[in-house]
Short mmCIF file of C-alpha atoms in Angstrom, two decimals:
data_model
loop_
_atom_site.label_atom_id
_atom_site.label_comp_id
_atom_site.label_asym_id
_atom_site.label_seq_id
_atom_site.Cartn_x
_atom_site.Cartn_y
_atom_site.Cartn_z
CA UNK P 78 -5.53 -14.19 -0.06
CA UNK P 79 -7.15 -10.25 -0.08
CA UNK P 80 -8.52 -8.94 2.54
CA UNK P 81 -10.43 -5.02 2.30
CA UNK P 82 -11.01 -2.70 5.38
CA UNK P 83 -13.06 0.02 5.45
CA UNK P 84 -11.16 1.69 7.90
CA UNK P 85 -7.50 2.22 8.52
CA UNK P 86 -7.70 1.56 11.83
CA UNK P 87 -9.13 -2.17 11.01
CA UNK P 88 -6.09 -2.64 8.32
CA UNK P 89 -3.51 -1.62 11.17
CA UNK P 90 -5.23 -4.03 13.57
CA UNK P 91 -4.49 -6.84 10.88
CA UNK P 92 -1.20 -6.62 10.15
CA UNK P 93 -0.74 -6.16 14.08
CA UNK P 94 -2.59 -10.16 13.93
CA UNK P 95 -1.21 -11.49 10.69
CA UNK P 96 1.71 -11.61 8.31
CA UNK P 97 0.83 -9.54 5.30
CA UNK P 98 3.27 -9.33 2.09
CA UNK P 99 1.43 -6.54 0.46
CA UNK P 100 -0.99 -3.79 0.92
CA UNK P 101 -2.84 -1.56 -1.63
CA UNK P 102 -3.48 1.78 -0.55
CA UNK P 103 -5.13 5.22 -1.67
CA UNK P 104 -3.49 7.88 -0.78
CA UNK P 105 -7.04 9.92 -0.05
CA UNK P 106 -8.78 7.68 2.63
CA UNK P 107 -11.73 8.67 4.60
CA UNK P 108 -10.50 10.94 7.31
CA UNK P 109 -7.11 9.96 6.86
CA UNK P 110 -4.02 9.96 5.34
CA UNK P 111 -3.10 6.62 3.10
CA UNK P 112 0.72 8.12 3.44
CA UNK P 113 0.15 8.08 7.16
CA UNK P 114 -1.46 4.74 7.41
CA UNK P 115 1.38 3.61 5.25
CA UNK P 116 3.90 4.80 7.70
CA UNK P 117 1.64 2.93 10.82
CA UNK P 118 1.59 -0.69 8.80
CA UNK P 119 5.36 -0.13 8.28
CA UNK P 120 5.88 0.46 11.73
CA UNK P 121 4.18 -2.69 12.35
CA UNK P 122 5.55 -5.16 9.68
CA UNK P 123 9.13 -3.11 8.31
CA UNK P 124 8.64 -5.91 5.13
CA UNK P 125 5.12 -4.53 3.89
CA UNK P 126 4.93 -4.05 0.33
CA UNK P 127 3.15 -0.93 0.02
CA UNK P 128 1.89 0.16 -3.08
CA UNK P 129 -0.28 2.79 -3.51
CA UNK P 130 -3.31 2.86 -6.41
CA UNK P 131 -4.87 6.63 -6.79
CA UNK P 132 -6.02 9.70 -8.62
CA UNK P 133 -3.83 11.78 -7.15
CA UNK P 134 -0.79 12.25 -8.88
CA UNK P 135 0.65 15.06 -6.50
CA UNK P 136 1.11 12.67 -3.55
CA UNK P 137 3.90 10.58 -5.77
CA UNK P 138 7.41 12.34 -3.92
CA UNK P 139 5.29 11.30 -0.44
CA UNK P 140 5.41 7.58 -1.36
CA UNK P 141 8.53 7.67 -2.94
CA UNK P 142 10.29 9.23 0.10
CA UNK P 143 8.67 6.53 2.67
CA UNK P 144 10.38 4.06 0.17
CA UNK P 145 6.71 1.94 -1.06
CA UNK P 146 7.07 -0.60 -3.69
CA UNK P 147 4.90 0.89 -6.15
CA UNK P 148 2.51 3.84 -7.14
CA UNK P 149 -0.04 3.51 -9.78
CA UNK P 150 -2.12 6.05 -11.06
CA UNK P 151 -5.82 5.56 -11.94
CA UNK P 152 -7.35 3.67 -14.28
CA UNK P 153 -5.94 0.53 -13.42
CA UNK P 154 -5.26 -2.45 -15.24
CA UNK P 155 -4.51 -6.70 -14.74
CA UNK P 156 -1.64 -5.28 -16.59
CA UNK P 157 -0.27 -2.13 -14.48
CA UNK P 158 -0.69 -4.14 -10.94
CA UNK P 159 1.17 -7.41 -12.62
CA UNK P 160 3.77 -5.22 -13.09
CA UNK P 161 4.14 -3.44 -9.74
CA UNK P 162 3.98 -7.44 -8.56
CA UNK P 163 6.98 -8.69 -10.12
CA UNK P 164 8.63 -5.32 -8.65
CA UNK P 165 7.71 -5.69 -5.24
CA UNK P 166 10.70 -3.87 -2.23
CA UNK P 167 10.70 -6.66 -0.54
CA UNK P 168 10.11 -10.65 -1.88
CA UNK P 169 7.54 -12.47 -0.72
CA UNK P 170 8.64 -14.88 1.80
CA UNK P 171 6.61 -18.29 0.55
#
């Protein structure tokens, strides 16, 4: 199942609610920080998959250092997220 927020504060209040595997993140959200919220959801669930889907190529040591499972770089393809999929940090528990 996906789910979309348009705030990170209703994405945090989610995964506080429900088990989530994996969360897609930009790294530029609207008045905040998708390295931050990153940091808040794996507070909350230490097993999120985060993988982050931007623009923004300067962000990529950020990620890296708070250990996410993926970092893809705008445009996007089936093909580029299938991959970061079968490469996920931590297996989805069925």
């Amino acid at each position: 199942q996906v789910y979309g927020f348009q705030t990170g504060k209703e994405s945090l209040e989610f995964v506080e609610a429900n088990r989530v595997d994996v969360a897609f993140l930009d790294v530029e959200l609207f008045g905040e920080s998708g390295i931050d919220l990153a940091g808040k959801l794996s507070a909350v669930n230490p097993t999120i998959n985060v993988i982050f889907l931007t623009g923004h190529s300067e962000y990529t040591f950020d990620a890296l250092q708070m250990h996410c499972s993926g970092y893809l770089l705008k445009p996007l393809t089936p093909e580029k997220v299938l991959h970061e999929m079968s490469h996920l940090r931590f297996p989805i528990q069925g």
